[in-house]
mmCIF file of C-alpha atoms in Angstrom:
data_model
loop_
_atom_site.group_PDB
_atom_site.id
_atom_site.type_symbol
_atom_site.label_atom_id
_atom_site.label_comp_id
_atom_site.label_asym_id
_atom_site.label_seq_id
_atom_site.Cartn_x
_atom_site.Cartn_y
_atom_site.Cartn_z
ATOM 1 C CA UNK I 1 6.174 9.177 -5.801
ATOM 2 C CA UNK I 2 4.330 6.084 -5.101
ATOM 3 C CA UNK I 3 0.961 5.104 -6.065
ATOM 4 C CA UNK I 4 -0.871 2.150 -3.649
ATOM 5 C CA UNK I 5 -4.237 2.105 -4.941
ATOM 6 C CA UNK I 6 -4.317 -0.498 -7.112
ATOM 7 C CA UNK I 7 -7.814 0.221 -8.910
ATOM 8 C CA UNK I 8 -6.510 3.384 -10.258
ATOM 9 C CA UNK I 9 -5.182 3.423 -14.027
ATOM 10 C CA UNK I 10 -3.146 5.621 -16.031
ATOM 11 C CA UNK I 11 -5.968 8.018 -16.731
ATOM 12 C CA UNK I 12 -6.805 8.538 -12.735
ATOM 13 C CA UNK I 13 -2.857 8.574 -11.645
ATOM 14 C CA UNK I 14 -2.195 11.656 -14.797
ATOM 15 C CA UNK I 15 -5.154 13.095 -13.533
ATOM 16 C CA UNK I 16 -3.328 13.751 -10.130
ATOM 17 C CA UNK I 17 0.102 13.953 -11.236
ATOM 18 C CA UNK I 18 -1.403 17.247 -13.611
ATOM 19 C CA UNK I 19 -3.035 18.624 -10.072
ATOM 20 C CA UNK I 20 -0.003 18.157 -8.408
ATOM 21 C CA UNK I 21 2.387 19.832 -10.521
ATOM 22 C CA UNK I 22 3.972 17.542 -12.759
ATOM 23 C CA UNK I 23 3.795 17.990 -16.162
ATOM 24 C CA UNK I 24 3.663 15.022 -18.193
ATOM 25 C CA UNK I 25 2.233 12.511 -21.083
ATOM 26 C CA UNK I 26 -0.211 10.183 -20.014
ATOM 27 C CA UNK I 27 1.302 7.958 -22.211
ATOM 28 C CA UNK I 28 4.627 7.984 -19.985
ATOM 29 C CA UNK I 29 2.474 7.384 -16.810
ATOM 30 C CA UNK I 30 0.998 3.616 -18.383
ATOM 31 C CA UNK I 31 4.666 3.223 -19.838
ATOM 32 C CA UNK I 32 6.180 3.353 -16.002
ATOM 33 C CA UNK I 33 3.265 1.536 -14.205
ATOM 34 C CA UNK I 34 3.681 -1.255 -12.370
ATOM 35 C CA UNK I 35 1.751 -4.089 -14.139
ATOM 36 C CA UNK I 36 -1.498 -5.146 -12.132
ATOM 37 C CA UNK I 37 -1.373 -8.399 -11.985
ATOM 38 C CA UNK I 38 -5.014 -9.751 -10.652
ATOM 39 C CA UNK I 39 -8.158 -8.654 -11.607
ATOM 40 C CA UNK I 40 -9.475 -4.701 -11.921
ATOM 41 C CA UNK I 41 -12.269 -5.388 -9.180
ATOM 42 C CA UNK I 42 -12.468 -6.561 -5.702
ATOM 43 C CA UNK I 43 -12.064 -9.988 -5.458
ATOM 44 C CA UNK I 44 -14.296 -11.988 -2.537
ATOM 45 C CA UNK I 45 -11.656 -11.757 -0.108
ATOM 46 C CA UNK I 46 -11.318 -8.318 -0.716
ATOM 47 C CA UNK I 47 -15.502 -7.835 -0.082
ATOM 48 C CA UNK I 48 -15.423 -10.044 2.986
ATOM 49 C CA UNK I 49 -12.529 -7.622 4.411
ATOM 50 C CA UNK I 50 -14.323 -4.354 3.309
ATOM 51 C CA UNK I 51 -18.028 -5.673 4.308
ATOM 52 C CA UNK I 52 -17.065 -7.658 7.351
ATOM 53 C CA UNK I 53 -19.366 -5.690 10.124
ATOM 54 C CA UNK I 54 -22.444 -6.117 7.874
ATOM 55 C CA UNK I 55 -21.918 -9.841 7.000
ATOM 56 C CA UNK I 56 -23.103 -13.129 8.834
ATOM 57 C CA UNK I 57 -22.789 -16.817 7.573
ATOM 58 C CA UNK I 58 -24.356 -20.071 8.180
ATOM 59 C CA UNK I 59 -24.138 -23.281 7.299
ATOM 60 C CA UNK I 60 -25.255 -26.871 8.515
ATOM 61 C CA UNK I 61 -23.099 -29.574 9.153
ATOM 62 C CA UNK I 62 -23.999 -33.545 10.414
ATOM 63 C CA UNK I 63 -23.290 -34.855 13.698
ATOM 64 C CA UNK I 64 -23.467 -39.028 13.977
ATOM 65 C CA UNK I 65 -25.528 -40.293 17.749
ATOM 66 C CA UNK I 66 -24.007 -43.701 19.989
ATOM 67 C CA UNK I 67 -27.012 -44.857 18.081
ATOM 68 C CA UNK I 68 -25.559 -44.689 14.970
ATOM 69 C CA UNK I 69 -28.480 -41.741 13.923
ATOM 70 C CA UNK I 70 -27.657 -38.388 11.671
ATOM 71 C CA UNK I 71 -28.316 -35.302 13.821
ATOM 72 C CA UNK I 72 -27.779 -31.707 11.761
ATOM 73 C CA UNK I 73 -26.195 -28.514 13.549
ATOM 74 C CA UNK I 74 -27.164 -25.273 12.135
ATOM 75 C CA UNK I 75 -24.740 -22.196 12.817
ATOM 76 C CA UNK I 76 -24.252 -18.509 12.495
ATOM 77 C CA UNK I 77 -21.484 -16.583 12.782
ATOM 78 C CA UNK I 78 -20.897 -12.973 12.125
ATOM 79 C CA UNK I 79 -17.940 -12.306 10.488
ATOM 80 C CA UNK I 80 -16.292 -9.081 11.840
ATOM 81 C CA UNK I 81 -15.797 -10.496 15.741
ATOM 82 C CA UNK I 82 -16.132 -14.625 14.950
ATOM 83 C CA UNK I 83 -19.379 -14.197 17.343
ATOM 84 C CA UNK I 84 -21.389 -17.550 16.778
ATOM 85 C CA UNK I 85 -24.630 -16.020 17.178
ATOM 86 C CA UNK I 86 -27.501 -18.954 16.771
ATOM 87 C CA UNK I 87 -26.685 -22.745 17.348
ATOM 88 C CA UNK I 88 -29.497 -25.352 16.997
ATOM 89 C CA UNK I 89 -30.081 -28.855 16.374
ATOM 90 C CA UNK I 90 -32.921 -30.765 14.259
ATOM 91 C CA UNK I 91 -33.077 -34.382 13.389
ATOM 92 C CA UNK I 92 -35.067 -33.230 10.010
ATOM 93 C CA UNK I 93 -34.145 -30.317 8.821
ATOM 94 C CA UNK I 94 -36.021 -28.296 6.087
ATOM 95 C CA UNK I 95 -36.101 -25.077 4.936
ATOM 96 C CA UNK I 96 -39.251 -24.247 7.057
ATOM 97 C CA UNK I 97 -36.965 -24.707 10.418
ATOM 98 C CA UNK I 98 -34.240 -22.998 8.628
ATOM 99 C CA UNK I 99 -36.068 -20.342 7.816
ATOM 100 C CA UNK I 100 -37.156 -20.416 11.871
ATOM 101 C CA UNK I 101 -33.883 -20.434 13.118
ATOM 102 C CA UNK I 102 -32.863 -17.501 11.007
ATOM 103 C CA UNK I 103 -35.158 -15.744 12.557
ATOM 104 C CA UNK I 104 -34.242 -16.477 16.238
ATOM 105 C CA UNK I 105 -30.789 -15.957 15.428
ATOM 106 C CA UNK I 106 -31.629 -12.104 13.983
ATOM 107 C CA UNK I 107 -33.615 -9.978 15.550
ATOM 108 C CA UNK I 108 -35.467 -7.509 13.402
ATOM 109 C CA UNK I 109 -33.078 -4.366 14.197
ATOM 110 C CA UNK I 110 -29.766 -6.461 14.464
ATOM 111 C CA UNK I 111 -30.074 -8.364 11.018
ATOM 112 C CA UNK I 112 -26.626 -8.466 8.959
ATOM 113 C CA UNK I 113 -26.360 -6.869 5.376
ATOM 114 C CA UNK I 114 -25.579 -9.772 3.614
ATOM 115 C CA UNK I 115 -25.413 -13.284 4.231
ATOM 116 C CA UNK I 116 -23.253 -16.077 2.825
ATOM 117 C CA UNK I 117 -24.198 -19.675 2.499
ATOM 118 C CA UNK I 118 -23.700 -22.562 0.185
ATOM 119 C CA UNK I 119 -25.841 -23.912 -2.344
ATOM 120 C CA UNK I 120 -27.488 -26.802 -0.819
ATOM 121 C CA UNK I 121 -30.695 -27.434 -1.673
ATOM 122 C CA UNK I 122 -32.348 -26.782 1.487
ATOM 123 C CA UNK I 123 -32.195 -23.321 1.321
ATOM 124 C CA UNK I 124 -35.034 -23.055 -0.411
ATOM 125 C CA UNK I 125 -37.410 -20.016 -1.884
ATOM 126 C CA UNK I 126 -38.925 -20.225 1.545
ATOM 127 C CA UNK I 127 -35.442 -19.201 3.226
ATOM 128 C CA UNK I 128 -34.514 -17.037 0.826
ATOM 129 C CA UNK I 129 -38.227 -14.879 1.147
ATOM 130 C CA UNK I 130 -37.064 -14.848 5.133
ATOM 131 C CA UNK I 131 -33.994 -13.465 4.415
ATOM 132 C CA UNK I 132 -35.810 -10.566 1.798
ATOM 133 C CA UNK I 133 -38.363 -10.143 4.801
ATOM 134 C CA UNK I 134 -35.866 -8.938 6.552
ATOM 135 C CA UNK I 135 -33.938 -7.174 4.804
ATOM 136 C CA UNK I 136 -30.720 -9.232 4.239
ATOM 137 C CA UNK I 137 -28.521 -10.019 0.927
ATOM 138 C CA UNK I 138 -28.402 -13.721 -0.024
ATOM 139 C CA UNK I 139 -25.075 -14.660 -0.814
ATOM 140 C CA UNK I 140 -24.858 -17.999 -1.649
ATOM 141 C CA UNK I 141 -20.998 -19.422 -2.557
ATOM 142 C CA UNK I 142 -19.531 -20.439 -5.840
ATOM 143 C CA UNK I 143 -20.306 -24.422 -7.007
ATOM 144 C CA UNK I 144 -17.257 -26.077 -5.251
ATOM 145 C CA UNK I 145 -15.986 -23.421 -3.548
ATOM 146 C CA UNK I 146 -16.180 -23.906 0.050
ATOM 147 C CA UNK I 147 -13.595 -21.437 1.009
ATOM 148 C CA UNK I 148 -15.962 -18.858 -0.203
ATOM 149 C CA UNK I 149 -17.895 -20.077 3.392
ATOM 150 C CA UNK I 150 -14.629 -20.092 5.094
ATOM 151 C CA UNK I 151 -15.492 -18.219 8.361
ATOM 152 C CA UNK I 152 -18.654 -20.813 8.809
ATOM 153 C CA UNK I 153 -15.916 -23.676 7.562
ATOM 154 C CA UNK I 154 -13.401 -22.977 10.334
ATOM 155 C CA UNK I 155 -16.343 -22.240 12.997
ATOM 156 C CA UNK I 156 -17.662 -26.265 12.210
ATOM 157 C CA UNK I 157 -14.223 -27.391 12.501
ATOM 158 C CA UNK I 158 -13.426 -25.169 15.858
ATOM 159 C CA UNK I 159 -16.272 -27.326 17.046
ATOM 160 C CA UNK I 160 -15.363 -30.568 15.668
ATOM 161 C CA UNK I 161 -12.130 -30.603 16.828
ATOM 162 C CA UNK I 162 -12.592 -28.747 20.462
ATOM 163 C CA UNK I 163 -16.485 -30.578 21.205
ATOM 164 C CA UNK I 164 -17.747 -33.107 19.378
ATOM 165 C CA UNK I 165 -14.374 -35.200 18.811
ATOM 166 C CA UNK I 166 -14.555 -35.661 22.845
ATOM 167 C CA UNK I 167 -18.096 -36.568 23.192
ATOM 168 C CA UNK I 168 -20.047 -39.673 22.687
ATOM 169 C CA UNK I 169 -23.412 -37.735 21.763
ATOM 170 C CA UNK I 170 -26.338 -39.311 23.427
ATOM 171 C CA UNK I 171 -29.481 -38.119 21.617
ATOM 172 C CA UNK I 172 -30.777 -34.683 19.957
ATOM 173 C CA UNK I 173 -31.457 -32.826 23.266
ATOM 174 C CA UNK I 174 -27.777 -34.080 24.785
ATOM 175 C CA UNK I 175 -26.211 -33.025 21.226
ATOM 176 C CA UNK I 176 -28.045 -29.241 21.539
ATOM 177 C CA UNK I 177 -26.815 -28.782 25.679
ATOM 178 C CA UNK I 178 -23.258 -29.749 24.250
ATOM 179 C CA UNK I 179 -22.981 -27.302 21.590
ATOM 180 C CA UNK I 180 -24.598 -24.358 23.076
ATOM 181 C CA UNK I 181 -22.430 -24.679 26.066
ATOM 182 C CA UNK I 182 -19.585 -24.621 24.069
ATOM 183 C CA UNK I 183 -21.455 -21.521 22.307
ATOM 184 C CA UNK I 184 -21.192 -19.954 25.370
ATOM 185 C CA UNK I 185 -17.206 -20.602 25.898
ATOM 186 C CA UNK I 186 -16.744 -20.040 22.400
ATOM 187 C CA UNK I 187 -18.119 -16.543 22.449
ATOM 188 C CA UNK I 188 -16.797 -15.103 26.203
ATOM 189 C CA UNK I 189 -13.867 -16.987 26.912
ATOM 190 C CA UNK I 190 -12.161 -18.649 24.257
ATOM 191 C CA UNK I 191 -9.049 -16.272 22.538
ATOM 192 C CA UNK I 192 -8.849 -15.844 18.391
ATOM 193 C CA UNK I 193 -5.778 -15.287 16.778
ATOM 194 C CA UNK I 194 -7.650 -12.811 14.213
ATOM 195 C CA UNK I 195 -8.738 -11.054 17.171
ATOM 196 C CA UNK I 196 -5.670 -9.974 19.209
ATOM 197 C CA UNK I 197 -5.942 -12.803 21.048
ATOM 198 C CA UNK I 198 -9.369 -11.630 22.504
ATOM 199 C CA UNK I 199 -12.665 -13.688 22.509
ATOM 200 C CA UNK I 200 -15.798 -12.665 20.402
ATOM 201 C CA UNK I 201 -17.765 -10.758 23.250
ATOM 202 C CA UNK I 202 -14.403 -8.433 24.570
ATOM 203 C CA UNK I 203 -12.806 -9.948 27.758
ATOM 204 C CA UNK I 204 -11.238 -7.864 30.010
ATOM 205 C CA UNK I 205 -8.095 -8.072 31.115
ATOM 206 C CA UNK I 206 -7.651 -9.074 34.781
ATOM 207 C CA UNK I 207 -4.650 -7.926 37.300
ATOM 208 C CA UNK I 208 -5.417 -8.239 40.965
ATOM 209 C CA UNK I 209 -6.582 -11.744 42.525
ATOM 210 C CA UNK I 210 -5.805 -14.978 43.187
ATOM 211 C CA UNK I 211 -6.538 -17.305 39.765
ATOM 212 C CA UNK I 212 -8.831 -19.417 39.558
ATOM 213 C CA UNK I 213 -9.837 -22.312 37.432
ATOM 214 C CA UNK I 214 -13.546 -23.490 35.958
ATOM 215 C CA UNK I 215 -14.247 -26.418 34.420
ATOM 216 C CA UNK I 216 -16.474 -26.017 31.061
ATOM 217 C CA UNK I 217 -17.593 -29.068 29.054
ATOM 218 C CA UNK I 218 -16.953 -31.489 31.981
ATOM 219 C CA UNK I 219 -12.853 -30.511 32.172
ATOM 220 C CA UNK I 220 -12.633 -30.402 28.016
ATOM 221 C CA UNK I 221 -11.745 -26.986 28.539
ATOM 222 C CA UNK I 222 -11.222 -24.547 31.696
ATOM 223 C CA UNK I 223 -11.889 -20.156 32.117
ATOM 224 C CA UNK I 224 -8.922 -19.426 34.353
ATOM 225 C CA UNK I 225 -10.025 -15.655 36.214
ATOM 226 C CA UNK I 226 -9.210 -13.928 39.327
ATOM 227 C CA UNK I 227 -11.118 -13.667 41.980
#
């Protein structure tokens, strides 16, 4: 008989070895059980896996102009289907415009359960009163532990190495047309690994007519479809 849950003990496990039938010690059950070697409780990972459907992220991350100026990107991604759901760009950001931005990004029936972040400074008591307005869980990551963001993490370097590493940006306004175009690819065309090779918003699969090719992002990419 094998037992796979690993956040039962021996109490639990002679519990249901006594309704099945088998009489014996409880002692003899922790004597024969296979030695847990992490922690009794979920870890992170385990709550991002269980809590996926009810869990956004977000996170900022600095974009350099031909001008040699700092522009800052502000994403949101929900977790269960990679959808980046809210792109902007400010040239000052502060938690008032954060605070905005999650609010564009969520409307009041669609807001996520929880949501994770890091522990800059800028999300302030003003974001974090949004995010109780509305009903959502801040969950801001462990000091130094940016894989705790990791969805966010890999979104900002999805677009770092697919965008931004192939464009001279121009100016705030040219910088925001960039990245929610590639939004838009990101979400309905592009494939994810973690997703069966599907994209965010479900793609369907295409048999009859001739293929043909689009240009997104000025040739950076292409959306091959039948007609």
């Amino acid at each position: 008989m094998s037992v796979e849950n690993p956040l039962w003990g021996a109490p639990r496990i002679h519990g249901e070895l006594l309704k099945l039938g088998f009489e014996v010690a409880q002692s003899s059950v922790a004597k024969y059980m296979v030695k847990r070697r992490g922690p009794p409780s979920q870890g992170w990972r385990i709550f991002l896996r269980n809590h996926a459907p009810e869990i956004s992220a977000m996170d900022l991350f600095v974009v350099p102009t031909i001008g040699f100026d700092l522009l800052y990107a502000f994403v949101v991604v929900r977790l269960d289907r990679r959808k980046l759901v809210w792109i902007n760009v400010t040239a000052t950001p502060t938690a008032e415009w954060i605070a905005r931005q999650i609010t564009e990004a969520f409307p009041w029936d669609e807001a996520p359960r929880y949501l994770i972040r890091d522990r800059d400074r800028i999300y302030g008591s003003v974001v974090t009163r949004q995010l109780r307005a509305m009903g959502i869980r801040d969950k801001p990551t462990a000091p130094a532990s940016p894989w705790q963001n990791g969805f966010a993490e890999r979104l900002i370097g999805s677009i770092r190495r697919e965008c931004l590493e192939h464009v001279i940006v121009l100016g705030e306004v040219h910088l925001r047309r960039i990245l929610r175009e590639y939004a838009r690819y990101y979400n309905d065309i592009r494939t994810h690994r973690s997703l069966n090779k599907d994209a965010p918003i479900a793609r369907q699969i295409q048999r009859t007519g001739s293929i043909k090719s689009h240009a997104i992002l000025g040739g950076l990419h292409h959306h091959y479809a039948r007609a």
